[in-house]
Short mmCIF file of C-alpha atoms in Angstrom, two decimals:
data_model
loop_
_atom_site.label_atom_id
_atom_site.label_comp_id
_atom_site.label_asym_id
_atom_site.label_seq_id
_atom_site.Cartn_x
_atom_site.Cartn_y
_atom_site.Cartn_z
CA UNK A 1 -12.50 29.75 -3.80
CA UNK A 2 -9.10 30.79 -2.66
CA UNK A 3 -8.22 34.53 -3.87
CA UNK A 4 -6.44 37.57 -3.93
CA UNK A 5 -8.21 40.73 -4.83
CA UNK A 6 -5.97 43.89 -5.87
CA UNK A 7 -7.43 47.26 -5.49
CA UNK A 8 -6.82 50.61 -5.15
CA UNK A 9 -4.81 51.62 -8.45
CA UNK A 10 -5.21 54.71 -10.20
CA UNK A 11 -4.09 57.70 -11.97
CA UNK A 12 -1.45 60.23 -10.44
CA UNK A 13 1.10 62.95 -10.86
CA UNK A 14 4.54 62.56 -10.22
CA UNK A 15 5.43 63.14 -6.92
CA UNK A 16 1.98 61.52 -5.83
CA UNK A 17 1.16 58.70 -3.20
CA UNK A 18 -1.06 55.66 -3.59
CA UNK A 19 -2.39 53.07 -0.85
CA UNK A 20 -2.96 49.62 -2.50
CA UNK A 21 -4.53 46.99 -0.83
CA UNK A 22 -5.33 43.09 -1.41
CA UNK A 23 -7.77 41.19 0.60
CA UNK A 24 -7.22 37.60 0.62
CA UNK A 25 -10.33 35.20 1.02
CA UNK A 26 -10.83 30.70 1.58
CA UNK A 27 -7.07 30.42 2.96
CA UNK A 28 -5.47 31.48 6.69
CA UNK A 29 -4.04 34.93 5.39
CA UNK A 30 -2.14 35.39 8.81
CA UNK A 31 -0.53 32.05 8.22
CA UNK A 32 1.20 33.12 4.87
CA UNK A 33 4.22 35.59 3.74
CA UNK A 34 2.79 38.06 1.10
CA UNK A 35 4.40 40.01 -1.95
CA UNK A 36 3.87 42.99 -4.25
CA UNK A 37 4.81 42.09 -7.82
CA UNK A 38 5.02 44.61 -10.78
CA UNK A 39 4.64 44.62 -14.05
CA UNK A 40 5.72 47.61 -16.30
CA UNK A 41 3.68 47.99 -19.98
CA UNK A 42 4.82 45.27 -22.25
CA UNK A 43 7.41 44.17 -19.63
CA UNK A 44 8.86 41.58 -17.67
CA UNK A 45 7.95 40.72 -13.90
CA UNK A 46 9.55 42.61 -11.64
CA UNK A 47 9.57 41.82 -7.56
CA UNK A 48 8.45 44.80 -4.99
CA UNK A 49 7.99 43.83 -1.83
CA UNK A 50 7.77 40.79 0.78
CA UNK A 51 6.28 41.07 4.20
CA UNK A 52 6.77 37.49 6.58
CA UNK A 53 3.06 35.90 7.68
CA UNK A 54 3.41 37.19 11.46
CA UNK A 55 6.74 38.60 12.32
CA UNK A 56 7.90 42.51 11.12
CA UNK A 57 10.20 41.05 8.43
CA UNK A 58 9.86 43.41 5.58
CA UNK A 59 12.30 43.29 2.49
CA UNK A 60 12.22 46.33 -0.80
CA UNK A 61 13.70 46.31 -4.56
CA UNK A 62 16.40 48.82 -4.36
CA UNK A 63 14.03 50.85 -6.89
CA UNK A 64 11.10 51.11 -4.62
CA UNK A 65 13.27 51.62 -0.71
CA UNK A 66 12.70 54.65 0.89
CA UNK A 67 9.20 55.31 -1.37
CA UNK A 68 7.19 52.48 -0.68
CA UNK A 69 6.06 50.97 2.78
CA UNK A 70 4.20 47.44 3.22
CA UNK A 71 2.03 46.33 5.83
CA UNK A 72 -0.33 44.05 6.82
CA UNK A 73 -3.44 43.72 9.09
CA UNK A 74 -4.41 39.62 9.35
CA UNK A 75 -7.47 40.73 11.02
CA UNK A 76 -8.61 42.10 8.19
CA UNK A 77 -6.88 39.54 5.79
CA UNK A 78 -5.71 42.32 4.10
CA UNK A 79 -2.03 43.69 2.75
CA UNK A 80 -1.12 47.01 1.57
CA UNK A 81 1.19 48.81 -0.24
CA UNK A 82 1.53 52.59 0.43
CA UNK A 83 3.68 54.40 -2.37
CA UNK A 84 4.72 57.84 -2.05
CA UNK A 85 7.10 60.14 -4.52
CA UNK A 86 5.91 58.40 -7.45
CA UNK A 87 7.64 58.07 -10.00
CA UNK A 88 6.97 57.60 -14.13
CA UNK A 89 8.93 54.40 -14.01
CA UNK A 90 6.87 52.92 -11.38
CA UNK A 91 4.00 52.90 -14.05
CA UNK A 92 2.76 49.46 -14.31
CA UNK A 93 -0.21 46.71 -12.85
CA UNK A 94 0.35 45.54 -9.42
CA UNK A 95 -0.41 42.17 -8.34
CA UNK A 96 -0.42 41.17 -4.80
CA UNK A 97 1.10 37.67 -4.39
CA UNK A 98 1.35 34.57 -1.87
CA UNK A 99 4.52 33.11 -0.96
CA UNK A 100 7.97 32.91 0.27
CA UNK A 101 9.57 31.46 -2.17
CA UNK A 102 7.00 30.48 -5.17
CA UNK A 103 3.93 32.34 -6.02
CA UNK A 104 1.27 30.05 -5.34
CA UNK A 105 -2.03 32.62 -5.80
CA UNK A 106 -2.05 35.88 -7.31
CA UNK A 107 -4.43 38.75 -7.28
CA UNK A 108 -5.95 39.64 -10.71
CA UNK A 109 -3.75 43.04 -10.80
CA UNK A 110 -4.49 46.89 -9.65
CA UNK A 111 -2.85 49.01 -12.73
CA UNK A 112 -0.77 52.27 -11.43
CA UNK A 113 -0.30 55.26 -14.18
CA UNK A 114 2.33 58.02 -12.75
CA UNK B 1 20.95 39.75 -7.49
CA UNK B 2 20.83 36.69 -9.42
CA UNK B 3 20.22 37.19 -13.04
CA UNK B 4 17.83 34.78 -15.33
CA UNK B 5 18.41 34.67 -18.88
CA UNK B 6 15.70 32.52 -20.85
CA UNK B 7 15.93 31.40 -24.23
CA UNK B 8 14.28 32.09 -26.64
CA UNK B 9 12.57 35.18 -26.14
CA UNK B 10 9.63 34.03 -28.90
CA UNK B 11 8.75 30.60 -29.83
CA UNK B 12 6.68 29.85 -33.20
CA UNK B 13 5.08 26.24 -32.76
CA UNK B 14 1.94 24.55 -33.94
CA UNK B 15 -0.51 22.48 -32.11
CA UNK B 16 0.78 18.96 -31.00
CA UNK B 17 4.76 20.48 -30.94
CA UNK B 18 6.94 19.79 -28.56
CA UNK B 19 8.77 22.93 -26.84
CA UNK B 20 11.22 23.27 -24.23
CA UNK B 21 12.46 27.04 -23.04
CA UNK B 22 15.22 27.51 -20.92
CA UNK B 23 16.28 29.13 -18.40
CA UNK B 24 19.83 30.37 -16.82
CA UNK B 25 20.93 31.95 -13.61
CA UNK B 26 23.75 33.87 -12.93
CA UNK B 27 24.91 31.51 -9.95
CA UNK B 28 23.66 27.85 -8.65
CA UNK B 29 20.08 28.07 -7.71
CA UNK B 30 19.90 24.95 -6.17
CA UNK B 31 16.81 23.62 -7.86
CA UNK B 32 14.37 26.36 -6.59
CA UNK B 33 13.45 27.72 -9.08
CA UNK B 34 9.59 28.12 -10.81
CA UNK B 35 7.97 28.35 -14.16
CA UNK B 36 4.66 31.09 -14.77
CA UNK B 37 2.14 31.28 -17.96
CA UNK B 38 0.76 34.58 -18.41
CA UNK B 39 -1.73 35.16 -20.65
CA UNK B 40 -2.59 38.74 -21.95
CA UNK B 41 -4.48 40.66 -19.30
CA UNK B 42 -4.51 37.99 -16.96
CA UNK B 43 -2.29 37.44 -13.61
CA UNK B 44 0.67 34.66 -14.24
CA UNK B 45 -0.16 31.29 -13.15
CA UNK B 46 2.32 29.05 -11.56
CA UNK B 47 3.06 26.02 -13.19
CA UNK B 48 6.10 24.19 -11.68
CA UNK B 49 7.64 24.79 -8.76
CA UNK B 50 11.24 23.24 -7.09
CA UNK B 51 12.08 22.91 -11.22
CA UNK B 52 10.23 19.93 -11.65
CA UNK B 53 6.97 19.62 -9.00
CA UNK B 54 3.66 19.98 -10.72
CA UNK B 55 1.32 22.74 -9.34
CA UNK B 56 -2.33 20.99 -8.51
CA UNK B 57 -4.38 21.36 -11.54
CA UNK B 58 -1.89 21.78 -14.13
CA UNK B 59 -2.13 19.55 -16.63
CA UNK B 60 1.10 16.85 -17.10
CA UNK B 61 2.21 17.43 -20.27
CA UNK B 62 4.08 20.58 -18.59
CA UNK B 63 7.48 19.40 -17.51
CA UNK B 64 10.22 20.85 -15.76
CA UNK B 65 13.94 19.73 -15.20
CA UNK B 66 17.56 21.33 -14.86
CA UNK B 67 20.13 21.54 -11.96
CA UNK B 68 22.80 24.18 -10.68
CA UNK B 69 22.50 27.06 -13.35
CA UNK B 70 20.11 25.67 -16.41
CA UNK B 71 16.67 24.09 -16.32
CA UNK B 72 14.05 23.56 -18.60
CA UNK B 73 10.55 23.99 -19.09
CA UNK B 74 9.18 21.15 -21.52
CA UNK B 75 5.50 21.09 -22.90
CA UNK B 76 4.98 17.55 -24.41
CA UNK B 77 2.63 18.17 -27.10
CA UNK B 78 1.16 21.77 -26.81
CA UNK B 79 -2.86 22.68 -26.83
CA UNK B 80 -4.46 25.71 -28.23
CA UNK B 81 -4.47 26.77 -24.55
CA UNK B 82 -0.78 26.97 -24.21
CA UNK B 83 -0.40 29.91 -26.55
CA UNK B 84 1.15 32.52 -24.16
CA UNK B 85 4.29 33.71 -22.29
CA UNK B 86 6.26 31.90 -19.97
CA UNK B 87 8.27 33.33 -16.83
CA UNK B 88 11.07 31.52 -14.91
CA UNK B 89 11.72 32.92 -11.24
CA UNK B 90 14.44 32.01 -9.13
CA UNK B 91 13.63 32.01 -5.46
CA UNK B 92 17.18 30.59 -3.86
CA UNK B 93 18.65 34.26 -3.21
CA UNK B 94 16.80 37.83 -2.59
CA UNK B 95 15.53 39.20 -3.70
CA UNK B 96 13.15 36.68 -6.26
CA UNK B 97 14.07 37.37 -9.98
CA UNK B 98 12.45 36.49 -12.77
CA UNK B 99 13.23 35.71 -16.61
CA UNK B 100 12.37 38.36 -19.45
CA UNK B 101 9.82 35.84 -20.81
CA UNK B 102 9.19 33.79 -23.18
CA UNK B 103 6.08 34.33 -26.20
CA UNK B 104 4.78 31.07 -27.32
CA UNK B 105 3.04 32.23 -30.46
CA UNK B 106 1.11 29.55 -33.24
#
């Protein structure tokens, strides 16, 4: 079955870092862009982050520039999302995403508490 | 960034209904643009994608239509199983944005 699996969530302090990962399984991870999506307590959906399938284009939310990074290892057919300085307002579940444009498959969500 | 405003934010319907929500951007979106059902505790689920192309597996009494700023998501005649909130995302500019939602409640 083609999936995403989010992990890696937790409880922190402000100020705090997190590494959040997603390992994709039953598709060609390497051959698809990737996102971070966000979704604050009884809120909308917000967009984090987009890495491309094999080049180093990365793109951030204003909110989250500077704090977060994203990477990728398709060896591993696995993405990650390192956030430092933490914030309160970055409290929400994370879902890992694939795409470019649409979100085809999503992860099942990896809930952040700051 | 490209704003989308959906309307209404809550929808009261019964079984065999037919609903439409819509959805407005900021600035011409040239047709990409995608509708999500979310159920509580779960991940969304894409629907419709390029406002009107059916995602494999969904089932075809979800419809989608609209042009330049305002498009539509139409269920025909809605199932217990539709009972949830629905997300419109624009994906013409960056970055993506989505709608507030929309709560499709019995």
């Amino acid at each position: 079955e083609v999936q995403l699996v989010d992990s890696g969530g937790g409880l922190v302090q402000p100020g705090g870092s997190l590494r959040l990962s997603c390992v994709a399984s039953e598709f060609d991870f390497g051959s698809y862009p990737m996102n971070w999506v966000r979704q604050a307590p009884g809120k909308g959906l917000e967009w984090v982050s987009y890495i491309a399938s094999r080049t180093s284009t990365i793109y951030y939310a204003d909110p989250v520039k500077g704090r977060f990074t994203l990477s990728r290892d398709n060896s591993k057919n696995s993405l990650f999302l390192q956030m430092n300085s933490l914030r309160a307002e970055d409290t929400a579940i994370y879902y890992c995403a694939r795409g470019s444009g649409y979100l085809d498959i999503w992860g099942q969500g990896t809930p952040v508490t700051v | 960034d490209i704003q989308m405003t959906q309307s209404p934010s809550s929808l009261s319907a019964s079984v065999g209904d037919r609903v439409s929500i819509t959805c407005r951007a900021s600035q011409v979106i040239s047709n990409s643009l995608a509708w999500y059902q979310q159920k509580p505790g779960k991940a969304p689920k894409l629907l419709l994608y390029a406002t009107s192309r059916l995602e494999s597996g969904v089932p075809s009494r979800f419809s989608g239509g609209g042009s330049g700023t305002d498009y539509t998501l139409t269920i025909s005649s809605l199932q217990p199983e539709d009972f949830a909130t629905y997300y419109c995302q624009q994906y013409y500019g960056t970055p993506m944005t989505f709608g507030q939602g929309t709560k499709l409640e019995i």
